[in-house]
Coordinates of N, CA and C in Angstrom, one line a residue:
X8 N 0.8 -1.2 -0.1 CA -0.1 0.0 0.1 C 0.6 1.5 0.2
X9 N 0.6 2.2 -1.1 CA 1.4 3.8 -1.1 C 0.5 4.5 0.0
X10 N 1.4 5.3 0.6 CA 0.9 6.4 1.8 C 1.2 7.5 0.4
X11 N -0.1 8.4 0.7 CA 0.1 10.0 0.0 C 0.9 10.8 1.4
X12 N 1.7 11.3 1.0 CA 2.5 12.1 2.4 C 1.8 13.8 1.6
X13 N 1.4 13.7 0.4 CA 1.6 15.3 0.2 C 2.7 16.0 -0.3
X14 N 3.6 15.4 -0.4 CA 4.7 15.4 -0.9 C 5.1 15.1 -2.4
X15 N 5.2 16.4 -3.3 CA 5.3 16.3 -4.9 C 6.7 15.9 -5.4
X16 N 6.7 15.4 -6.5 CA 7.7 14.4 -6.9 C 7.7 14.6 -8.6
X17 N 8.8 15.1 -8.8 CA 9.4 15.1 -10.6 C 8.9 16.5 -11.0
X18 N 8.9 17.6 -10.2 CA 8.4 18.7 -10.8 C 7.1 19.1 -11.8
X19 N 7.1 20.3 -12.6 CA 6.0 20.3 -13.2 C 5.3 19.5 -14.1
X20 N 4.5 19.2 -14.4 CA 3.2 18.4 -15.1 C 3.8 17.9 -16.5
X21 N 4.4 19.2 -16.9 CA 4.3 19.2 -18.2 C 5.7 18.3 -18.4
X22 N 6.5 18.3 -17.5 CA 8.0 18.0 -17.9 C 7.9 16.4 -17.3
X23 N 6.8 16.1 -17.1 CA 6.9 14.2 -16.5 C 6.3 13.8 -17.6
X24 N 7.2 12.8 -17.8 CA 7.0 11.8 -19.0 C 7.9 12.2 -20.4
X25 N 7.1 11.3 -21.3 CA 8.4 11.6 -22.6 C 6.9 11.8 -23.8
X26 N 7.4 13.0 -24.9 CA 6.6 13.1 -26.2 C 7.3 12.5 -27.3
X27 N 7.3 11.7 -27.8 CA 7.6 11.4 -28.9 C 6.7 11.7 -30.3
X28 N 7.2 12.1 -31.4 CA 6.8 12.5 -32.6 C 7.3 11.6 -33.8
X29 N 6.4 11.3 -34.5 CA 6.9 10.3 -35.5 C 7.3 11.3 -36.9
X30 N 8.2 10.6 -37.6 CA 8.7 11.1 -38.4 C 7.4 11.9 -39.4
X31 N 6.7 11.5 -39.8 CA 5.3 11.6 -40.7 C 4.7 12.8 -40.4
X32 N 4.6 13.1 -39.0 CA 4.3 14.4 -38.3 C 5.4 15.4 -39.0
X33 N 6.8 15.5 -38.9 CA 7.3 16.3 -39.1 C 7.6 16.4 -41.0
X34 N 7.0 15.4 -41.6 CA 7.0 15.5 -43.2 C 6.1 16.1 -43.4
X35 N 4.6 16.1 -42.8 CA 3.5 16.9 -43.0 C 4.0 18.2 -42.7
X36 N 4.3 18.9 -41.7 CA 4.7 19.6 -41.4 C 5.4 20.8 -42.4
X37 N 6.5 19.9 -42.4 CA 7.5 20.4 -43.6 C 6.9 20.7 -44.9
X38 N 6.0 19.7 -45.6 CA 5.6 19.6 -46.7 C 4.4 21.2 -46.8
X39 N 3.8 21.1 -46.0 CA 2.5 22.3 -45.7 C 3.4 23.7 -45.6
X40 N 4.6 23.9 -44.9 CA 5.1 25.4 -45.1 C 5.9 25.5 -46.4
X41 N 6.1 24.4 -47.1 CA 7.2 24.5 -48.5 C 5.8 24.9 -49.2
X42 N 4.6 24.2 -49.2 CA 3.7 24.6 -50.3 C 3.1 26.2 -50.1
X43 N 3.7 26.6 -48.7 CA 2.6 28.0 -48.5 C 3.9 29.0 -48.9
X44 N 5.2 28.5 -49.5 CA 5.7 30.0 -49.7 C 5.5 30.1 -51.4
X45 N 5.0 31.2 -51.8 CA 5.0 31.8 -53.3 C 6.0 31.4 -53.8
X46 N 5.8 30.8 -55.5 CA 6.7 30.6 -56.2 C 7.1 28.8 -56.3
X47 N 6.6 28.1 -54.9 CA 6.6 26.4 -55.5 C 4.8 26.2 -56.0
X48 N 5.1 25.5 -57.4 CA 4.0 25.2 -57.9 C 3.8 23.6 -56.7
X49 N 4.6 22.9 -56.8 CA 4.1 21.5 -56.3 C 5.6 21.0 -55.6
X50 N 5.5 19.9 -55.2 CA 6.6 19.0 -54.3 C 6.4 17.8 -55.0
X51 N 7.8 17.4 -55.0 CA 8.2 16.0 -55.5 C 8.2 15.9 -57.1
X52 N 8.8 14.8 -57.6 CA 9.5 14.8 -59.0 C 7.8 14.7 -60.0
X53 N 8.0 14.9 -61.0 CA 7.4 14.7 -62.2 C 6.4 13.1 -61.6
X54 N 7.7 12.6 -62.0 CA 6.7 10.9 -61.7 C 5.9 10.8 -60.9
X55 N 6.6 11.1 -59.9 CA 6.0 11.2 -58.2 C 4.7 11.9 -58.0
X56 N 4.5 12.8 -58.4 CA 3.2 13.5 -58.8 C 2.6 13.0 -59.8
X57 N 3.1 12.3 -61.1 CA 2.1 11.5 -61.8 C 1.4 10.6 -61.1
X58 N 2.3 9.6 -60.1 CA 1.9 8.5 -59.8 C 0.8 9.2 -58.4
X59 N 1.3 10.0 -57.7 CA 0.3 10.5 -56.8 C -1.2 10.6 -57.3
X60 N -1.1 11.3 -58.2 CA -2.3 11.9 -59.3 C -3.4 10.6 -59.6
X61 N -2.6 9.7 -60.0 CA -3.4 8.1 -59.9 C -3.7 7.6 -59.1
X62 N -3.0 7.3 -57.8 CA -3.2 6.7 -56.7 C -4.9 7.9 -56.2
X63 N -4.7 9.3 -56.0 CA -5.6 9.8 -55.8 C -6.9 9.6 -56.3
X64 N -7.3 9.2 -57.5 CA -7.9 8.8 -58.4 C -8.7 7.5 -58.0
X65 N -8.0 6.6 -57.3 CA -8.4 5.3 -57.1 C -9.3 5.3 -55.7
X66 N -10.3 4.5 -55.9 CA -11.7 4.7 -54.6 C -10.8 3.6 -53.0
X67 N -11.2 4.7 -52.2 CA -10.4 3.9 -50.9 C -9.1 4.6 -50.7
X68 N -8.4 5.5 -51.7 CA -7.1 5.6 -51.6 C -6.7 7.0 -51.2
X69 N -7.7 7.6 -50.5 CA -7.6 8.5 -49.4 C -8.0 9.7 -50.3
X70 N -8.0 10.9 -49.8 CA -8.2 12.1 -50.8 C -7.9 13.3 -50.5
X71 N -7.4 13.7 -51.3 CA -6.4 14.9 -51.6 C -5.4 14.7 -52.0
X72 N -4.3 15.9 -52.3 CA -3.0 15.7 -52.6 C -2.0 15.1 -50.9
X73 N -1.4 14.2 -51.3 CA -0.6 13.7 -50.4 C 0.7 14.9 -49.3
X74 N 0.6 15.3 -48.3 CA 1.1 16.2 -47.9 C 2.1 16.0 -47.8
X75 N 2.9 14.3 -48.1 CA 4.8 14.4 -47.2 C 5.1 13.9 -49.0
X76 N 4.4 14.2 -50.1 CA 4.8 13.8 -51.4 C 6.4 15.0 -51.5
X77 N 7.6 14.3 -51.9 CA 8.4 15.3 -51.9 C 9.1 15.4 -51.0
X78 N 8.8 14.9 -49.9 CA 9.4 15.6 -48.3 C 9.7 14.4 -47.8
X79 N 11.1 14.2 -47.1 CA 11.9 12.9 -46.4 C 12.7 13.7 -45.3
X80 N 12.6 13.3 -44.1 CA 13.4 13.7 -42.6 C 14.0 12.7 -41.6
X81 N 14.2 13.2 -41.2 CA 15.4 12.4 -40.3 C 14.8 13.0 -39.0
X82 N 14.2 12.4 -38.0 CA 13.9 13.1 -36.7 C 14.5 12.2 -35.5
X83 N 15.4 13.2 -34.5 CA 15.8 12.6 -33.4 C 15.2 13.5 -32.3
X84 N 15.6 13.1 -31.3 CA 14.7 13.4 -29.8 C 15.2 14.9 -29.8
X85 N 16.2 15.5 -30.2 CA 16.2 17.2 -30.6 C 16.2 17.6 -31.8
X86 N 16.5 17.0 -32.5 CA 17.2 17.5 -34.0 C 16.0 17.0 -35.1
X87 N 16.2 17.6 -36.2 CA 15.6 17.1 -37.5 C 16.2 17.3 -38.7
X88 N 16.2 16.6 -39.7 CA 16.8 17.0 -41.1 C 16.0 16.6 -42.0
X89 N 15.7 17.8 -42.9 CA 14.8 17.6 -43.8 C 15.7 17.8 -45.7
X90 N 14.4 16.7 -46.1 CA 14.9 17.1 -47.7 C 13.9 17.1 -48.6
X91 N 14.1 18.4 -49.2 CA 12.9 18.5 -50.1 C 13.0 18.6 -51.6
X92 N 12.0 18.2 -52.5 CA 12.2 18.1 -53.8 C 11.0 19.0 -54.1
X93 N 11.3 20.0 -55.3 CA 10.3 20.8 -55.2 C 9.9 21.1 -56.8
X94 N 9.2 21.9 -57.3 CA 8.6 22.3 -58.5 C 8.1 23.7 -58.5
X95 N 9.0 24.6 -59.3 CA 9.2 26.0 -59.0 C 8.1 26.7 -60.4
X96 N 7.3 27.4 -60.0 CA 6.7 28.2 -61.4 C 8.2 29.2 -61.8
X97 N 7.5 28.8 -63.4 CA 8.4 30.1 -64.1 C 8.5 31.6 -64.2
X98 N 9.8 32.0 -63.8 CA 10.0 33.4 -63.8 C 10.2 34.1 -62.3
X99 N 10.2 32.8 -61.5 CA 10.6 33.4 -59.9 C 11.8 32.9 -60.0
X100 N 12.5 33.7 -58.9 CA 13.8 33.5 -58.6 C 14.2 32.2 -57.8
X101 N 14.5 30.9 -58.1 CA 14.8 29.8 -57.5 C 15.5 30.4 -56.6
X102 N 16.5 31.0 -56.5 CA 17.4 31.1 -55.1 C 16.7 31.7 -54.1
X103 N 15.9 32.8 -54.5 CA 14.8 33.5 -53.5 C 13.6 32.6 -52.7
X104 N 13.2 31.4 -53.8 CA 12.2 30.7 -53.3 C 12.8 29.4 -52.3
X105 N 14.1 29.1 -52.9 CA 14.5 27.9 -51.8 C 15.0 28.6 -50.4
X106 N 14.9 29.9 -50.5 CA 15.6 30.6 -49.5 C 14.4 31.0 -48.4
X107 N 13.1 31.1 -49.2 CA 12.1 31.8 -48.2 C 11.6 29.9 -47.5
X108 N 11.7 29.0 -48.5 CA 11.2 27.6 -48.1 C 11.9 27.3 -47.0
X109 N 13.1 27.4 -46.7 CA 14.1 27.1 -45.6 C 13.3 27.9 -44.6
X110 N 13.4 29.1 -44.8 CA 12.9 29.8 -43.6 C 11.7 29.7 -43.2
X111 N 10.7 29.1 -44.1 CA 9.3 28.9 -43.6 C 9.1 27.9 -43.2
X112 N 10.0 26.4 -43.2 CA 10.1 25.2 -43.1 C 10.5 25.1 -41.7
X113 N 12.0 25.6 -41.7 CA 12.5 25.6 -40.0 C 11.4 26.3 -39.2
X114 N 11.2 27.5 -39.1 CA 10.2 28.1 -38.6 C 9.2 27.1 -37.8
X115 N 8.3 26.4 -38.6 CA 7.4 25.7 -38.9 C 7.8 24.7 -37.7
X116 N 8.6 23.7 -38.2 CA 8.7 22.6 -37.7 C 9.4 23.0 -35.9
X117 N 10.6 23.9 -35.8 CA 10.7 24.3 -34.5 C 9.9 24.8 -33.9
X118 N 8.5 25.6 -34.4 CA 7.6 25.5 -33.4 C 6.9 24.8 -33.2
X119 N 6.3 23.8 -34.1 CA 5.3 22.9 -34.1 C 5.8 21.6 -33.5
X120 N 7.0 21.0 -33.6 CA 7.3 20.0 -33.0 C 8.7 20.1 -32.4
X121 N 8.7 21.3 -31.7 CA 9.8 21.7 -30.9 C 11.4 20.5 -31.2
X122 N 11.5 20.8 -32.5 CA 12.7 20.2 -32.9 C 13.9 21.2 -33.4
X123 N 14.9 21.1 -33.3 CA 16.4 21.9 -33.6 C 16.6 21.8 -35.4
X124 N 16.1 22.5 -36.1 CA 16.3 21.9 -37.9 C 17.5 22.1 -38.3
X125 N 18.7 21.1 -38.4 CA 19.8 21.1 -38.5 C 20.2 21.7 -40.3
X126 N 19.4 20.9 -40.8 CA 19.2 21.4 -42.7 C 18.2 21.2 -42.9
X127 N 18.1 21.8 -44.3 CA 16.9 22.0 -45.0 C 17.5 21.9 -46.6
X128 N 17.6 20.7 -47.1 CA 18.2 20.1 -48.3 C 17.1 20.5 -49.4
X129 N 17.2 21.3 -50.1 CA 16.2 21.5 -51.4 C 16.8 20.8 -52.7
X130 N 16.0 20.0 -53.5 CA 16.1 19.8 -54.7 C 14.6 20.2 -55.9
X131 N 15.1 21.1 -56.6 CA 14.0 21.5 -57.8 C 14.4 20.8 -59.0
X132 N 13.1 19.8 -59.0 CA 13.4 19.3 -59.9 C 12.5 19.4 -61.4
X133 N 12.3 20.3 -61.5 CA 11.3 20.9 -62.4 C 11.1 22.4 -62.3
X134 N 10.2 22.9 -63.5 CA 9.9 24.3 -63.7 C 8.5 24.2 -64.2
X135 N 7.8 24.6 -63.4 CA 6.4 24.8 -64.5 C 5.9 25.8 -65.2
X136 N 5.9 25.3 -66.5 CA 5.7 26.5 -67.7 C 4.7 27.1 -67.6
X137 N 4.0 28.3 -68.0 CA 2.8 28.9 -68.0 C 2.0 28.1 -69.0
X138 N 2.1 27.4 -70.2 CA 1.5 26.9 -71.0 C 1.1 25.3 -71.3
X139 N 2.2 24.7 -69.8 CA 1.7 23.5 -69.4 C 0.4 23.2 -69.1
X140 N -0.2 21.8 -68.6 CA -0.9 21.4 -68.1 C -1.2 21.5 -67.1
X141 N -2.2 21.6 -66.0 CA -1.9 21.1 -64.4 C -1.6 19.8 -64.2
X142 N -1.5 19.4 -63.2 CA -1.5 17.9 -62.7 C -2.8 17.9 -62.6
X143 N -3.3 16.7 -62.8 CA -4.6 15.9 -62.8 C -6.1 16.4 -63.8
X144 N -5.3 17.1 -64.7 CA -6.1 17.7 -66.0 C -6.0 16.5 -66.9
X145 N -7.1 15.9 -67.3 CA -7.2 15.0 -68.4 C -7.1 15.6 -69.9
X146 N -6.4 15.1 -70.4 CA -6.5 15.7 -72.0 C -7.6 14.9 -72.7
X147 N -8.4 15.4 -73.4 CA -9.4 14.9 -74.1 C -8.5 13.8 -75.4
X148 N -9.1 13.0 -75.6 CA -8.4 11.6 -76.8 C -9.0 12.5 -78.0
X149 N -9.8 13.0 -78.1 CA -10.0 13.5 -79.5 C -10.7 14.9 -79.5
X150 N -10.7 15.7 -80.3 CA -10.7 16.9 -80.4 C -11.6 17.6 -81.8

């Protein structure tokens, strides 16, 4: 039998126990933060976006764009490293967009997940030209 003596152990309630954050949580935060930057057309390579578009049309495959497409992370107890693959809009400064993406992703992950972001690596895999069709648009077979 334990006796309640009124003595509190361990400090503040918020510091008792451990909080684990899954990699997918950080992937989603980073993906959403990157998409919020003006000049980012999409995340992921053309092939990954095409396959994702096909998956989204399949019944029961979930709805909406995958928040983690084009994002990979390594998350530790205190730190995170993030790799992004992006497609930028034609006419924007790629270096400016990449800098804004880094700032936005670092800010969001550090604020929401409490992990120190040690690096955000960005691979620009494509440029969306103004005359290209948007993702998911079906071309008519006959005109």
